[in-house]
JSON list of C-alpha atoms in Angstrom, two decimals:
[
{"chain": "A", "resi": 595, "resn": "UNK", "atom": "CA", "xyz": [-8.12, -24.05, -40.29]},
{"chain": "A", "resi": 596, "resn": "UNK", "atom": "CA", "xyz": [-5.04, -22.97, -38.31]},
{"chain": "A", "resi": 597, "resn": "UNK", "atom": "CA", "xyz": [-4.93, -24.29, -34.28]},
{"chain": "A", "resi": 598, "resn": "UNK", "atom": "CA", "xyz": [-5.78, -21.99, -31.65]},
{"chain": "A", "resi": 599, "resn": "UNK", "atom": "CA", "xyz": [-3.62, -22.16, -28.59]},
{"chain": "A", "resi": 600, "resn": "UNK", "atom": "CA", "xyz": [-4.25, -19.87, -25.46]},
{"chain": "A", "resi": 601, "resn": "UNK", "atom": "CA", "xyz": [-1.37, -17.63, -24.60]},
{"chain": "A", "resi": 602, "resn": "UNK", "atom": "CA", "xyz": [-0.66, -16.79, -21.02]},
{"chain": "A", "resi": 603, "resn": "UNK", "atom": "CA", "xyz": [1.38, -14.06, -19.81]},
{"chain": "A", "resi": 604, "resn": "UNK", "atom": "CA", "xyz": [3.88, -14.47, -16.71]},
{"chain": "A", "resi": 605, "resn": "UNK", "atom": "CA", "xyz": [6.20, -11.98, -15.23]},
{"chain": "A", "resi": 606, "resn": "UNK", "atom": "CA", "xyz": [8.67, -14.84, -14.51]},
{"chain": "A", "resi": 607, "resn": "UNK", "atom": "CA", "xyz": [6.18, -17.86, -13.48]},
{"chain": "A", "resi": 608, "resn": "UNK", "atom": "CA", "xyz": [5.98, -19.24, -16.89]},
{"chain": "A", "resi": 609, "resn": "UNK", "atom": "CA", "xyz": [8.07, -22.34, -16.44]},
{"chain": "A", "resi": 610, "resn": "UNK", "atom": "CA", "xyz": [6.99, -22.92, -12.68]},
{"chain": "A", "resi": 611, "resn": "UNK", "atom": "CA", "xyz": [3.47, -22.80, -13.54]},
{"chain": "A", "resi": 612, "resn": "UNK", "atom": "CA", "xyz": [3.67, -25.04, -16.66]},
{"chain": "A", "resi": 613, "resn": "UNK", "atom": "CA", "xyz": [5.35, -27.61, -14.62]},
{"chain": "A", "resi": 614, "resn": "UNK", "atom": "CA", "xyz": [2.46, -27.34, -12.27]},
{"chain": "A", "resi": 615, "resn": "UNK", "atom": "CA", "xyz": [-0.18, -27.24, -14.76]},
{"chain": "A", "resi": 616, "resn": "UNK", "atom": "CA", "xyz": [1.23, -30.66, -16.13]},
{"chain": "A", "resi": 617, "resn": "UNK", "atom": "CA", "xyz": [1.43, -32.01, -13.00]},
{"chain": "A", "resi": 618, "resn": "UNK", "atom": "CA", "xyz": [-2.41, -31.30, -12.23]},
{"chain": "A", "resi": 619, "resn": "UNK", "atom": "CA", "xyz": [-3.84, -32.81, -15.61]},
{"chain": "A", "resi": 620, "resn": "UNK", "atom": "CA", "xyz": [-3.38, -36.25, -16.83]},
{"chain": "A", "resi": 621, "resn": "UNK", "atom": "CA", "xyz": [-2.24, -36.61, -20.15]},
{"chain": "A", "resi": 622, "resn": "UNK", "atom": "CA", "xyz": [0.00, -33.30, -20.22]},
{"chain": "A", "resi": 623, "resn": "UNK", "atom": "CA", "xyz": [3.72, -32.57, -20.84]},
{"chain": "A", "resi": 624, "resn": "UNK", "atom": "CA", "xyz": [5.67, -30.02, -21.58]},
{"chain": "A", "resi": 625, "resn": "UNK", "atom": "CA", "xyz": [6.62, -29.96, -25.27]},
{"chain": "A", "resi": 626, "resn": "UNK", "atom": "CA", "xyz": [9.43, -27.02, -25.60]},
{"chain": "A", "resi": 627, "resn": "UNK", "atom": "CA", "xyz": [11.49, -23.86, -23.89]},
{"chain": "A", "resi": 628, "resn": "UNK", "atom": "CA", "xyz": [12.69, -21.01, -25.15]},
{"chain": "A", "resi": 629, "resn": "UNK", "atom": "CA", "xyz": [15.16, -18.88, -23.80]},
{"chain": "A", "resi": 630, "resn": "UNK", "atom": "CA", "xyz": [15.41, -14.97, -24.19]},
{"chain": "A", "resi": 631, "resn": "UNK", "atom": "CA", "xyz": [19.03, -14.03, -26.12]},
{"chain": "A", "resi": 632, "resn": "UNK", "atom": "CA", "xyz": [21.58, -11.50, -26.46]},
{"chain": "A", "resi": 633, "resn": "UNK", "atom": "CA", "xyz": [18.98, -9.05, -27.94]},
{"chain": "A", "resi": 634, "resn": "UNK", "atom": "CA", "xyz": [16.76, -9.37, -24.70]},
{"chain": "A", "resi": 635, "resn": "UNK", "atom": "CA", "xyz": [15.07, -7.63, -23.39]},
{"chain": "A", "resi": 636, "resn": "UNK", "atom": "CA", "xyz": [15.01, -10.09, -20.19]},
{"chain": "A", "resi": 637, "resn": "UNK", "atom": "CA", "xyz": [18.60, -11.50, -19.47]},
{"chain": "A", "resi": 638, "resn": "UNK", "atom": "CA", "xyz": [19.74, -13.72, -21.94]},
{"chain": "A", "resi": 639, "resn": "UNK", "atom": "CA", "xyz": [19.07, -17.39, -21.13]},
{"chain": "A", "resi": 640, "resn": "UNK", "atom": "CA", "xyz": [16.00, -16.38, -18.83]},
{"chain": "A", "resi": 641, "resn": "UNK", "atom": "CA", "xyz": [13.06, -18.22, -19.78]},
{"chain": "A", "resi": 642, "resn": "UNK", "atom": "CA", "xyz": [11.38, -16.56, -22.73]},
{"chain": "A", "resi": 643, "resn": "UNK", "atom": "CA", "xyz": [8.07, -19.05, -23.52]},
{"chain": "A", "resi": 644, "resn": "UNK", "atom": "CA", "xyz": [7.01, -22.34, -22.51]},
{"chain": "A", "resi": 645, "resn": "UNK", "atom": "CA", "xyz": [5.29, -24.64, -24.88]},
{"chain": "A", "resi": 646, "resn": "UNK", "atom": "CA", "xyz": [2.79, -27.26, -23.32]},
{"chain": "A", "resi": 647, "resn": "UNK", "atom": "CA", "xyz": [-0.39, -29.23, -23.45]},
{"chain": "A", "resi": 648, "resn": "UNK", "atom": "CA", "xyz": [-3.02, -30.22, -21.12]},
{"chain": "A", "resi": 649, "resn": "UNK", "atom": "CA", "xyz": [-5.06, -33.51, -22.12]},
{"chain": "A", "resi": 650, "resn": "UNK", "atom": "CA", "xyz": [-3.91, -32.73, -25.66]},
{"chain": "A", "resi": 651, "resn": "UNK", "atom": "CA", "xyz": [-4.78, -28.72, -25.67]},
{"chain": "A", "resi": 652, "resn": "UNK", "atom": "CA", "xyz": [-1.60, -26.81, -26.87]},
{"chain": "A", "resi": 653, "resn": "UNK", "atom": "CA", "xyz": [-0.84, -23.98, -24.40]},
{"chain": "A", "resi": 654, "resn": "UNK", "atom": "CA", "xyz": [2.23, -21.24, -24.62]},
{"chain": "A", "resi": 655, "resn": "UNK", "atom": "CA", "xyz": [3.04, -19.16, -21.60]},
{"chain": "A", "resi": 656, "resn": "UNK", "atom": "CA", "xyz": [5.59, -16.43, -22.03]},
{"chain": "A", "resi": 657, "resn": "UNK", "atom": "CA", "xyz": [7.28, -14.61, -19.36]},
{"chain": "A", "resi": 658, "resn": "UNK", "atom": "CA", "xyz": [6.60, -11.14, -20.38]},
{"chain": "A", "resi": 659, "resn": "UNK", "atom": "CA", "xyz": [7.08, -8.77, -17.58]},
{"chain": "A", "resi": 660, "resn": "UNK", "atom": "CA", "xyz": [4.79, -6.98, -14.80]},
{"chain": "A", "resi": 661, "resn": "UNK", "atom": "CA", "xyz": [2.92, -5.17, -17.45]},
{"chain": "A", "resi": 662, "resn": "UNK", "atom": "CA", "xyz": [-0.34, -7.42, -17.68]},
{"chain": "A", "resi": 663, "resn": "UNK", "atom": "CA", "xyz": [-1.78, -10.01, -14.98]},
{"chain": "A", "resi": 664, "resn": "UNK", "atom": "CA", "xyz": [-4.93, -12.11, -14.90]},
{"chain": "A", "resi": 665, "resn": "UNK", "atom": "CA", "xyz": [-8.41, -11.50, -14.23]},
{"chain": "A", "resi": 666, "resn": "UNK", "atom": "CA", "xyz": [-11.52, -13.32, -14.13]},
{"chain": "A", "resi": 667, "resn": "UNK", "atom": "CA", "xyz": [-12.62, -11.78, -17.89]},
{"chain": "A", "resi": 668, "resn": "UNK", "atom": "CA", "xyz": [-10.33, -14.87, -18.99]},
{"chain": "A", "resi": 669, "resn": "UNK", "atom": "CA", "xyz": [-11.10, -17.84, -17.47]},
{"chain": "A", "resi": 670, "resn": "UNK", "atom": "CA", "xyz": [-10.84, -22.30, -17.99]},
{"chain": "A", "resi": 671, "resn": "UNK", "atom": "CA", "xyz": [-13.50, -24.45, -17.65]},
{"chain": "A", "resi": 672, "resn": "UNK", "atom": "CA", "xyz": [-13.28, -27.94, -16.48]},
{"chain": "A", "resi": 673, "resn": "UNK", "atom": "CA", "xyz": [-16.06, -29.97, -17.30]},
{"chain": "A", "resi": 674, "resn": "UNK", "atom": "CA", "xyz": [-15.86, -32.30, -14.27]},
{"chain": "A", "resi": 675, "resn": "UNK", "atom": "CA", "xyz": [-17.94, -35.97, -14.75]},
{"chain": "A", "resi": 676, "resn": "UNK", "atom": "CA", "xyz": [-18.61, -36.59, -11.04]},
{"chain": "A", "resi": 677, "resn": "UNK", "atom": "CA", "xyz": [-17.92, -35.18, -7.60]},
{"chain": "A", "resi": 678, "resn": "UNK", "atom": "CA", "xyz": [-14.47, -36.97, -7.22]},
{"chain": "A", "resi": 679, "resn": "UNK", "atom": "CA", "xyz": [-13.03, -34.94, -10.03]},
{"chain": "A", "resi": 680, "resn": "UNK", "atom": "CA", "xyz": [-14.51, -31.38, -8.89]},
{"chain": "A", "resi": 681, "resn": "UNK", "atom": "CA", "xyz": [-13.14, -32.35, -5.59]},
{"chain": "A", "resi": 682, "resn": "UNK", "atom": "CA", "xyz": [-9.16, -32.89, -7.40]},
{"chain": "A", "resi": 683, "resn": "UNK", "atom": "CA", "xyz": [-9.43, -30.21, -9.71]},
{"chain": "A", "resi": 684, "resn": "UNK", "atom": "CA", "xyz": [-10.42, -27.77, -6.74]},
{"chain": "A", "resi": 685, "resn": "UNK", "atom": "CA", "xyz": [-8.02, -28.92, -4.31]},
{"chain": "A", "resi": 686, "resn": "UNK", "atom": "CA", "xyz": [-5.33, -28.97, -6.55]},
{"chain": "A", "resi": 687, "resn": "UNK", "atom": "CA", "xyz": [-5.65, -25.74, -8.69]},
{"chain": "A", "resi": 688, "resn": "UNK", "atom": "CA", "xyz": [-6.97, -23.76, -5.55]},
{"chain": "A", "resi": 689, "resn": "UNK", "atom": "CA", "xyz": [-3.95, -24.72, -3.43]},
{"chain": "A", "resi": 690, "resn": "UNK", "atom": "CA", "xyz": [-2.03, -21.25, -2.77]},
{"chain": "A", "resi": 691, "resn": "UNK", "atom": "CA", "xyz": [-4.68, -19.39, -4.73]},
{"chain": "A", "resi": 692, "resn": "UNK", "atom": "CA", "xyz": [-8.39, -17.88, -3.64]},
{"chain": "A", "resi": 693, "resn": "UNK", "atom": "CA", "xyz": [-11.32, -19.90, -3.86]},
{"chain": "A", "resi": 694, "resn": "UNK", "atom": "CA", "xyz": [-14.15, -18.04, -5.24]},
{"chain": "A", "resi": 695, "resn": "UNK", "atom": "CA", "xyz": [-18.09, -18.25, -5.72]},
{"chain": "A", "resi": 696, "resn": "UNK", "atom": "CA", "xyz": [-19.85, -20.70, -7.95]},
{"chain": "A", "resi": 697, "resn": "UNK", "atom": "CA", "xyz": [-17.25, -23.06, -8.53]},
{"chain": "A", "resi": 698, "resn": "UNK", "atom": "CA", "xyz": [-14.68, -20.74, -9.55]},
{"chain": "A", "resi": 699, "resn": "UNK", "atom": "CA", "xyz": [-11.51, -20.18, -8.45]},
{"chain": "A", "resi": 700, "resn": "UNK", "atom": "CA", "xyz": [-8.22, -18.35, -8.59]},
{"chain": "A", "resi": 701, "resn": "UNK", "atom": "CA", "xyz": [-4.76, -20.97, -8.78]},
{"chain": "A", "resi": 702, "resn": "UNK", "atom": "CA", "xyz": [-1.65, -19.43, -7.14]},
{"chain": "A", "resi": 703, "resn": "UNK", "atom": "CA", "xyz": [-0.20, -17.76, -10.30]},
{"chain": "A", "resi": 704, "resn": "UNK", "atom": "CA", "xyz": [-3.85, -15.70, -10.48]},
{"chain": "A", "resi": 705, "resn": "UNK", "atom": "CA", "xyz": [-5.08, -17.53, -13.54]},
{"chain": "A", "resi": 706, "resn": "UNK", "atom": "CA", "xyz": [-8.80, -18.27, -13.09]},
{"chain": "A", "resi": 707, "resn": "UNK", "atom": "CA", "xyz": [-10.55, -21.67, -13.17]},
{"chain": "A", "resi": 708, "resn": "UNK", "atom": "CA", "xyz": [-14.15, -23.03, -13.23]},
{"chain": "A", "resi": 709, "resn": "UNK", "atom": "CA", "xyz": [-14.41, -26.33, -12.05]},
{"chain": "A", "resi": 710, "resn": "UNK", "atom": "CA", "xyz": [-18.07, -27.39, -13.24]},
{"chain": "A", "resi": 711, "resn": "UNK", "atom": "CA", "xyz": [-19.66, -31.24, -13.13]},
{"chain": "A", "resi": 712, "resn": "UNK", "atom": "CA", "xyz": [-21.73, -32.11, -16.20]},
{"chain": "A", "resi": 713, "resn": "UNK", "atom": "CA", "xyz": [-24.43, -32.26, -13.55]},
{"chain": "A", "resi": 714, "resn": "UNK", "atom": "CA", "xyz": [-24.74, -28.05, -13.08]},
{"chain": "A", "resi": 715, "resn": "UNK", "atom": "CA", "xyz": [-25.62, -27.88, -16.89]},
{"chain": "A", "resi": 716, "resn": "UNK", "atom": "CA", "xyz": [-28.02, -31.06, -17.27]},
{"chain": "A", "resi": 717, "resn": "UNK", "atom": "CA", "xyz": [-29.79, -29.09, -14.11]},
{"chain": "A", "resi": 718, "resn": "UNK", "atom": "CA", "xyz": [-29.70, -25.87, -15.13]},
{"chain": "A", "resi": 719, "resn": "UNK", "atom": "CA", "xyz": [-31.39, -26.75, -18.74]},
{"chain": "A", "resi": 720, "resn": "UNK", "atom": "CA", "xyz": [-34.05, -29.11, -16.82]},
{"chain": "A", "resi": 721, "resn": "UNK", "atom": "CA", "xyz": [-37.73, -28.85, -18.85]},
{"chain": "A", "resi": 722, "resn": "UNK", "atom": "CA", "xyz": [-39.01, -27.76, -15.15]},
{"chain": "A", "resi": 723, "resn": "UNK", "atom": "CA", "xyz": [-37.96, -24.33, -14.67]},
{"chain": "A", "resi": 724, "resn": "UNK", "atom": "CA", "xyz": [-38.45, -24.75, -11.05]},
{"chain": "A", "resi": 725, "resn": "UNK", "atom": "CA", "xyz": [-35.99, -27.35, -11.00]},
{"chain": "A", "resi": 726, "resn": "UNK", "atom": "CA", "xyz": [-33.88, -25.26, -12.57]},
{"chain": "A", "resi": 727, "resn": "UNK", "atom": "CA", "xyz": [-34.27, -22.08, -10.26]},
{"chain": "A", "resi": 728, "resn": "UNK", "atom": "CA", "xyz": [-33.65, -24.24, -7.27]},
{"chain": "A", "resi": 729, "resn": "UNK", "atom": "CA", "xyz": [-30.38, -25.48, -8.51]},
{"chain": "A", "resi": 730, "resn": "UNK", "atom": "CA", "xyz": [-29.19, -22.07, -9.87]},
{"chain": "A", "resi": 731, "resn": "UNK", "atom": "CA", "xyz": [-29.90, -21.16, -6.00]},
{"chain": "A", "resi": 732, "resn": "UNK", "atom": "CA", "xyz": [-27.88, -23.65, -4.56]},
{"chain": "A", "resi": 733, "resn": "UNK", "atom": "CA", "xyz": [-25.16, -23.21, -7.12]},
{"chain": "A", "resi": 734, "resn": "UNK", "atom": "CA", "xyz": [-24.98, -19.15, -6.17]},
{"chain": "A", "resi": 735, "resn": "UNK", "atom": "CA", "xyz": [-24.59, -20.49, -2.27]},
{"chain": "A", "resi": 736, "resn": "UNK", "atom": "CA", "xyz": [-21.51, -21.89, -3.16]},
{"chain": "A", "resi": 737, "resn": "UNK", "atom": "CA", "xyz": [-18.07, -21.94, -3.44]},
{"chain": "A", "resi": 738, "resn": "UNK", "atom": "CA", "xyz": [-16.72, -25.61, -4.62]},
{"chain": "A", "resi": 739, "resn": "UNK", "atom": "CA", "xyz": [-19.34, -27.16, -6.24]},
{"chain": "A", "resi": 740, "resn": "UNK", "atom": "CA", "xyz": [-21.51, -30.22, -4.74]},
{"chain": "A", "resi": 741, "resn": "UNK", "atom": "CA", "xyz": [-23.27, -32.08, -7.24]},
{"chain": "A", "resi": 742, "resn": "UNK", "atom": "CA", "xyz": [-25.36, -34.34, -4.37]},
{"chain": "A", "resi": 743, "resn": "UNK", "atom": "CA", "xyz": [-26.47, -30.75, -2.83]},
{"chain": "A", "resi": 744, "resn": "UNK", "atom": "CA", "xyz": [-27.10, -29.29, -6.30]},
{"chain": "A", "resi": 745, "resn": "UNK", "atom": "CA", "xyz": [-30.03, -32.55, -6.90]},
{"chain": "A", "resi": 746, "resn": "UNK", "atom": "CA", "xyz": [-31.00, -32.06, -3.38]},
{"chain": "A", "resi": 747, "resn": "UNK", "atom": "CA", "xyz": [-31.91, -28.72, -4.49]},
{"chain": "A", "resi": 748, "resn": "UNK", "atom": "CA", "xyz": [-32.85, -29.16, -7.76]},
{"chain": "A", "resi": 749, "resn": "UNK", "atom": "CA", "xyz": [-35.56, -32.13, -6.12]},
{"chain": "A", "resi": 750, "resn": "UNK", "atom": "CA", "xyz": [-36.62, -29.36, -2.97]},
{"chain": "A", "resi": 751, "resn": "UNK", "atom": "CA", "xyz": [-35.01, -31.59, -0.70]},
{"chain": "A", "resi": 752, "resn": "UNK", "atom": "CA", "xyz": [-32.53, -28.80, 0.54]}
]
């Protein structure tokens, strides 16, 4: 089966924000640049695409132009394993962006982001559908994510 690798579409960003994107996950690097040539249409020797991986994921941003931008129809999830790693991923990624509802945000470059612990799902698909409608009510109250609030809910001890 052929790979899959998300494309993401910059005016002129692509290079800034693949540097940053490396910079926020461990395990990451940027693997190639491209430049635009003679034929354009950007200025020769502009960045054209930037090839890079997060944790192993192959991503390619390209520096298309104005024409398209980001909205939340599109989004990454980060599947966080405790507090301490919702708490980096949302401080870093939110950091000149707009923080958002229900553990999503916005990063500075307008790409959107859901920064999730484990814990939201194991709640949400608890046997005790009470359990479960108290954390999906906590979880709507928010913006970042708390995952000792969420079980405070979840138990009806908020």
């Amino acid at each position: 089966m052929p790979r899959i690798t998300p494309s993401l579409w910059f005016d002129q960003q692509s290079e800034e924000a693949a540097k940053f994107y490396v910079s926020v996950f461990p395990n990451s690097r940027i693997s190639n640049i491209s430049y635009y040539g003679e034929a354009g249409p950007r200025p020769a020797g502009t960045v054209l695409t930037v090839e890079f991986s997060l944790d192993g994921q192959p991503y390619t941003a390209i520096n298309g132009g104005p024409e398209f931008t980001f909205d939340e129809a599109v989004s990454f999830q980060i599947d966080c394993a405790d507090q301490e790693e919702v708490d980096y991923y949302w401080t870093k990624l939110s950091a000149g962006g707009d923080e958002g509802p229900c553990g999503w945000l916005k990063d500075k470059f307008g790409l959107s982001w859901q920064v999730v612990p484990t814990a939201l799902g194991e709640l949400l698909a608890d046997p005790d559908a009470e359990r479960a409608q108290r954390a999906m009510r906590a979880m709507l109250g928010m913006g970042k994510l708390d995952v000792a609030a969420l079980r405070a809910a979840a138990d009806g001890k908020a």
